[in-house]
Amino acid sequence: MDIDNKVAVVTGGASGLGFATASALTEAGARVAIVDLHPDRTQAAASRISALGISCDVANAAAGQAAMSEIVDKLGAPHVLVNCAGIAPGKRIIGRSGPMDLEEFERVVSVNLIGTFNWLRLAAHRMTTNAPDATGERGVIVNTASVAAYEAQIGQAAYGASKGGVAALTLPAAREFASHGIRVAAIAPGLMGTAMVDAMTEEVRQAVIDTIPFPRRFGKPEEFADLAMTIIRNPMMNGSVHRLDAALRMQG
């Protein structure tokens, strides 16, 4: 899809992978809306790239509907959605104090999986109103899974389950939306250089890097954005989850 002057929405767009993707979309000529939870951070990020900033809990149906309506009113119906909003707390199912609180599992699934589905459904509905381009395309949706969808480590049960759901959502959504000219794909990042990595000690950081085959470093948010842009531009990339992990296969 040619995204020049098209409307693009990025959830979780105020930082990390989301902000890198929002920046790349802006540089390519798209009219971008950043959707994130914290109002001040969202507006600050949006102002940096002259985007529309909207504060929203991505898993809340009413808030999502209101946010999408605001995007359509101010920018128009979206042609691109990149879902980057997510959380990654680590906790064992059975810890020293007993079983994991069910509310903690629900919170991770709510943000990562339900939030992704919420915005996928809202964006796809609006995309159906777009005029098709010369190839019949009306929209592109890129979701963020994780290598934890396939080989989550101890303490990643909730995160792995939520990202496994995102991966499993990709193909049925792509098949359903095909008749509307809307593509759906997902990216499964490995170890990326985000705020989570910044919080590691140097010793832990190096130990993690040593598990990565090549290149032996953390991925850059810009590399995630580059793959997202490739998916958006390449019409044959549909229905698949694309690993971005430097050949990493996480051990238990």
CSV table of C-alpha atoms in Angstrom, one decimal:
chain,number,residue,atom,x,y,z
A,1,MET,CA,0.0,0.0,0.0
A,2,ASP,CA,1.2,3.5,-0.8
A,3,ILE,CA,0.8,5.3,2.5
A,4,ASP,CA,1.5,8.8,1.4
A,5,ASN,CA,-1.3,11.0,2.8
A,6,LYS,CA,-3.1,7.9,4.2
A,7,VAL,CA,-4.3,7.8,7.8
A,8,ALA,CA,-2.3,5.5,10.1
A,9,VAL,CA,-3.0,4.6,13.8
A,10,VAL,CA,-0.4,3.2,16.2
A,11,THR,CA,-1.5,1.9,19.6
A,12,GLY,CA,1.2,2.0,22.2
A,13,GLY,CA,2.7,4.7,20.0
A,14,ALA,CA,4.1,7.0,22.7
A,15,SER,CA,7.4,5.0,23.2
A,16,GLY,CA,9.5,2.1,22.1
A,17,LEU,CA,8.4,0.0,19.1
A,18,GLY,CA,5.2,2.1,18.7
A,19,PHE,CA,6.9,5.4,18.6
A,20,ALA,CA,9.6,4.2,16.1
A,21,THR,CA,6.8,2.9,13.9
A,22,ALA,CA,4.7,6.1,14.2
A,23,SER,CA,7.9,8.1,13.3
A,24,ALA,CA,8.5,6.0,10.2
A,25,LEU,CA,4.9,6.3,9.1
A,26,THR,CA,5.1,10.1,9.5
A,27,GLU,CA,8.3,10.3,7.5
A,28,ALA,CA,6.6,8.3,4.7
A,29,GLY,CA,3.9,10.9,4.5
A,30,ALA,CA,1.1,9.3,6.5
A,31,ARG,CA,-1.2,11.2,8.8
A,32,VAL,CA,-0.6,9.5,12.1
A,33,ALA,CA,-2.6,9.1,15.3
A,34,ILE,CA,-0.8,7.9,18.4
A,35,VAL,CA,-3.0,6.1,20.9
A,36,ASP,CA,-1.5,5.4,24.3
A,37,LEU,CA,-2.6,5.2,27.9
A,38,HIS,CA,-0.9,8.1,29.6
A,39,PRO,CA,-2.2,11.6,28.5
A,40,ASP,CA,1.0,13.6,29.0
A,41,ARG,CA,3.3,11.0,27.5
A,42,THR,CA,1.0,10.6,24.5
A,43,GLN,CA,0.7,14.3,23.8
A,44,ALA,CA,4.5,14.8,24.1
A,45,ALA,CA,5.2,11.9,21.7
A,46,ALA,CA,2.6,13.2,19.2
A,47,SER,CA,4.0,16.7,19.3
A,48,ARG,CA,7.5,15.4,18.4
A,49,ILE,CA,6.3,14.1,15.1
A,50,SER,CA,3.2,16.4,14.4
A,51,ALA,CA,0.8,13.5,15.0
A,52,LEU,CA,-2.6,13.4,16.6
A,53,GLY,CA,-2.3,12.1,20.2
A,54,ILE,CA,-5.2,10.3,21.9
A,55,SER,CA,-5.2,8.9,25.4
A,56,CYS,CA,-7.1,5.6,25.7
A,57,ASP,CA,-7.2,2.3,27.5
A,58,VAL,CA,-6.9,0.0,24.4
A,59,ALA,CA,-8.9,-2.8,26.1
A,60,ASN,CA,-11.9,-0.6,26.9
A,61,ALA,CA,-14.6,-0.9,24.3
A,62,ALA,CA,-16.3,2.4,24.9
A,63,ALA,CA,-13.0,4.3,25.2
A,64,GLY,CA,-11.8,2.7,22.0
A,65,GLN,CA,-14.9,3.5,20.1
A,66,ALA,CA,-14.7,7.2,21.2
A,67,ALA,CA,-11.0,7.3,20.3
A,68,MET,CA,-11.6,5.8,16.8
A,69,SER,CA,-14.5,8.3,16.2
A,70,GLU,CA,-12.1,11.2,17.1
A,71,ILE,CA,-9.5,9.9,14.7
A,72,VAL,CA,-12.1,9.6,11.9
A,73,ASP,CA,-13.5,13.0,12.6
A,74,LYS,CA,-10.0,14.7,12.6
A,75,LEU,CA,-8.0,12.7,10.1
A,76,GLY,CA,-10.4,10.4,8.3
A,77,ALA,CA,-10.9,6.6,8.2
A,78,PRO,CA,-7.6,4.7,8.9
A,79,HIS,CA,-5.8,2.8,6.1
A,80,VAL,CA,-3.2,1.4,8.5
A,81,LEU,CA,-3.3,0.1,12.0
A,82,VAL,CA,-0.2,-1.0,13.9
A,83,ASN,CA,-1.0,-2.5,17.3
A,84,CYS,CA,2.0,-2.1,19.6
A,85,ALA,CA,0.3,-1.5,23.0
A,86,GLY,CA,1.3,-4.2,25.5
A,87,ILE,CA,2.7,-5.0,28.9
A,88,ALA,CA,5.2,-7.7,29.9
A,89,PRO,CA,5.2,-8.4,33.7
A,90,GLY,CA,6.9,-11.5,34.8
A,91,LYS,CA,5.5,-13.8,37.4
A,92,ARG,CA,5.4,-17.5,38.1
A,93,ILE,CA,2.1,-19.4,38.1
A,94,ILE,CA,3.0,-20.8,41.5
A,95,GLY,CA,5.2,-18.4,43.6
A,96,ARG,CA,6.5,-18.3,47.1
A,97,SER,CA,3.3,-16.8,48.3
A,98,GLY,CA,1.0,-19.2,46.4
A,99,PRO,CA,-0.7,-19.2,43.0
A,100,MET,CA,-0.6,-16.1,40.8
A,101,ASP,CA,-3.6,-13.8,41.3
A,102,LEU,CA,-6.1,-14.4,38.6
A,103,GLU,CA,-6.4,-10.7,38.2
A,104,GLU,CA,-2.8,-10.4,37.1
A,105,PHE,CA,-3.3,-13.0,34.3
A,106,GLU,CA,-6.5,-11.2,33.3
A,107,ARG,CA,-4.7,-7.8,33.1
A,108,VAL,CA,-2.0,-9.1,30.8
A,109,VAL,CA,-4.5,-10.8,28.5
A,110,SER,CA,-6.7,-7.8,28.6
A,111,VAL,CA,-4.1,-5.3,27.4
A,112,ASN,CA,-2.1,-7.6,25.0
A,113,LEU,CA,-4.8,-9.7,23.4
A,114,ILE,CA,-8.2,-8.1,24.1
A,115,GLY,CA,-6.7,-4.6,23.4
A,116,THR,CA,-5.2,-5.9,20.1
A,117,PHE,CA,-8.6,-7.4,19.1
A,118,ASN,CA,-10.5,-4.3,20.2
A,119,TRP,CA,-8.5,-2.0,17.9
A,120,LEU,CA,-8.4,-4.6,15.1
A,121,ARG,CA,-12.2,-4.8,15.0
A,122,LEU,CA,-12.6,-1.0,15.2
A,123,ALA,CA,-10.1,-0.2,12.5
A,124,ALA,CA,-11.2,-3.0,10.1
A,125,HIS,CA,-14.8,-1.8,10.3
A,126,ARG,CA,-13.7,1.8,9.3
A,127,MET,CA,-11.3,0.4,6.7
A,128,THR,CA,-14.2,-1.2,4.9
A,129,THR,CA,-15.5,2.3,4.0
A,130,ASN,CA,-12.3,3.2,2.2
A,131,ALA,CA,-12.3,3.3,-1.6
A,132,PRO,CA,-10.1,0.5,-2.8
A,133,ASP,CA,-6.8,1.4,-4.5
A,134,ALA,CA,-5.7,0.1,-7.9
A,135,THR,CA,-5.0,-3.3,-6.5
A,136,GLY,CA,-8.3,-3.5,-4.5
A,137,GLU,CA,-6.6,-2.8,-1.2
A,138,ARG,CA,-8.5,-0.9,1.5
A,139,GLY,CA,-6.3,-1.3,4.6
A,140,VAL,CA,-3.5,-3.1,6.4
A,141,ILE,CA,-3.3,-4.2,10.1
A,142,VAL,CA,0.0,-5.2,11.7
A,143,ASN,CA,-0.2,-6.7,15.2
A,144,THR,CA,2.6,-7.3,17.6
A,145,ALA,CA,3.1,-10.9,18.9
A,146,SER,CA,6.4,-12.1,20.4
A,147,VAL,CA,8.8,-15.0,20.3
A,148,ALA,CA,7.2,-15.8,23.7
A,149,ALA,CA,4.2,-16.9,21.8
A,150,TYR,CA,6.2,-20.0,20.8
A,151,GLU,CA,8.8,-20.5,23.6
A,152,ALA,CA,7.9,-18.5,26.6
A,153,GLN,CA,10.2,-18.8,29.6
A,154,ILE,CA,9.3,-19.5,33.2
A,155,GLY,CA,7.5,-16.5,34.6
A,156,GLN,CA,6.1,-15.6,31.1
A,157,ALA,CA,2.9,-17.7,31.3
A,158,ALA,CA,0.5,-14.8,31.1
A,159,TYR,CA,2.6,-12.9,28.5
A,160,GLY,CA,3.2,-16.0,26.4
A,161,ALA,CA,-0.5,-16.9,26.4
A,162,SER,CA,-1.5,-13.4,25.5
A,163,LYS,CA,1.0,-13.2,22.6
A,164,GLY,CA,0.1,-16.7,21.5
A,165,GLY,CA,-3.4,-15.4,21.1
A,166,VAL,CA,-2.2,-12.5,19.0
A,167,ALA,CA,-0.3,-15.0,16.7
A,168,ALA,CA,-3.4,-17.2,16.4
A,169,LEU,CA,-5.6,-14.3,15.6
A,170,THR,CA,-3.6,-13.4,12.5
A,171,LEU,CA,-4.7,-16.0,9.9
A,172,PRO,CA,-8.5,-16.1,10.7
A,173,ALA,CA,-8.6,-12.3,10.6
A,174,ALA,CA,-6.7,-12.2,7.3
A,175,ARG,CA,-9.1,-14.7,5.8
A,176,GLU,CA,-12.2,-12.9,7.0
A,177,PHE,CA,-11.0,-9.5,5.8
A,178,ALA,CA,-9.8,-10.7,2.4
A,179,SER,CA,-13.1,-10.0,0.8
A,180,HIS,CA,-12.8,-6.4,2.0
A,181,GLY,CA,-9.3,-5.9,0.6
A,182,ILE,CA,-7.8,-5.7,4.1
A,183,ARG,CA,-4.6,-7.5,5.0
A,184,VAL,CA,-3.6,-8.7,8.5
A,185,ALA,CA,-0.1,-9.7,9.6
A,186,ALA,CA,1.9,-9.8,12.8
A,187,ILE,CA,5.5,-9.3,13.9
A,188,ALA,CA,7.0,-11.6,16.6
A,189,PRO,CA,10.0,-9.6,18.0
A,190,GLY,CA,12.7,-11.2,20.0
A,191,LEU,CA,14.8,-9.2,22.5
A,192,MET,CA,14.4,-5.6,21.6
A,193,GLY,CA,16.2,-2.6,23.0
A,194,THR,CA,13.3,-0.9,24.8
A,195,ALA,CA,12.8,0.4,28.3
A,196,MET,CA,12.7,-3.1,29.7
A,197,VAL,CA,16.3,-3.6,28.6
A,198,ASP,CA,17.4,-0.2,30.0
A,199,ALA,CA,16.3,-1.4,33.4
A,200,MET,CA,18.7,-4.4,33.3
A,201,THR,CA,22.1,-4.4,35.0
A,202,GLU,CA,25.1,-4.7,32.6
A,203,GLU,CA,25.8,-8.2,33.9
A,204,VAL,CA,22.2,-9.4,33.1
A,205,ARG,CA,22.2,-7.5,29.8
A,206,GLN,CA,25.4,-9.2,28.6
A,207,ALA,CA,24.1,-12.6,29.8
A,208,VAL,CA,21.0,-12.2,27.7
A,209,ILE,CA,22.9,-11.0,24.6
A,210,ASP,CA,25.1,-14.1,24.8
A,211,THR,CA,22.0,-16.2,24.0
A,212,ILE,CA,21.4,-14.4,20.7
A,213,PRO,CA,23.0,-16.1,17.7
A,214,PHE,CA,23.5,-13.2,15.2
A,215,PRO,CA,23.6,-10.3,15.3
A,216,ARG,CA,24.5,-10.7,18.9
A,217,ARG,CA,22.7,-7.6,20.3
A,218,PHE,CA,19.3,-6.4,21.1
A,219,GLY,CA,17.0,-5.4,18.2
A,220,LYS,CA,16.4,-1.8,17.6
A,221,PRO,CA,12.9,-0.2,17.6
A,222,GLU,CA,13.7,1.2,14.2
A,223,GLU,CA,14.2,-2.4,12.9
A,224,PHE,CA,10.8,-3.3,14.1
A,225,ALA,CA,9.4,-0.2,12.4
A,226,ASP,CA,11.2,-1.1,9.2
A,227,LEU,CA,9.6,-4.6,9.1
A,228,ALA,CA,6.2,-3.0,9.8
A,229,MET,CA,6.7,-0.6,6.9
A,230,THR,CA,7.7,-3.5,4.6
A,231,ILE,CA,4.5,-5.4,5.6
A,232,ILE,CA,2.4,-2.3,4.9
A,233,ARG,CA,4.0,-1.8,1.4
A,234,ASN,CA,4.2,-5.4,0.3
A,235,PRO,CA,0.7,-6.8,-0.8
A,236,MET,CA,1.8,-10.4,-0.6
A,237,MET,CA,2.5,-10.2,3.2
A,238,ASN,CA,-0.8,-11.4,4.6
A,239,GLY,CA,-1.9,-13.9,7.2
A,240,SER,CA,1.5,-14.6,8.6
A,241,VAL,CA,3.5,-14.0,11.8
A,242,HIS,CA,7.0,-12.7,11.0
A,243,ARG,CA,9.7,-13.4,13.5
A,244,LEU,CA,12.2,-10.6,14.1
A,245,ASP,CA,14.7,-12.3,16.5
A,246,ALA,CA,18.2,-12.8,15.1
A,247,ALA,CA,17.6,-16.6,15.2
A,248,LEU,CA,16.9,-16.6,18.9
A,249,ARG,CA,15.0,-19.6,20.4
A,250,MET,CA,14.5,-18.9,24.0
A,251,GLN,CA,15.3,-21.6,26.5
A,252,GLY,CA,13.2,-22.6,29.5
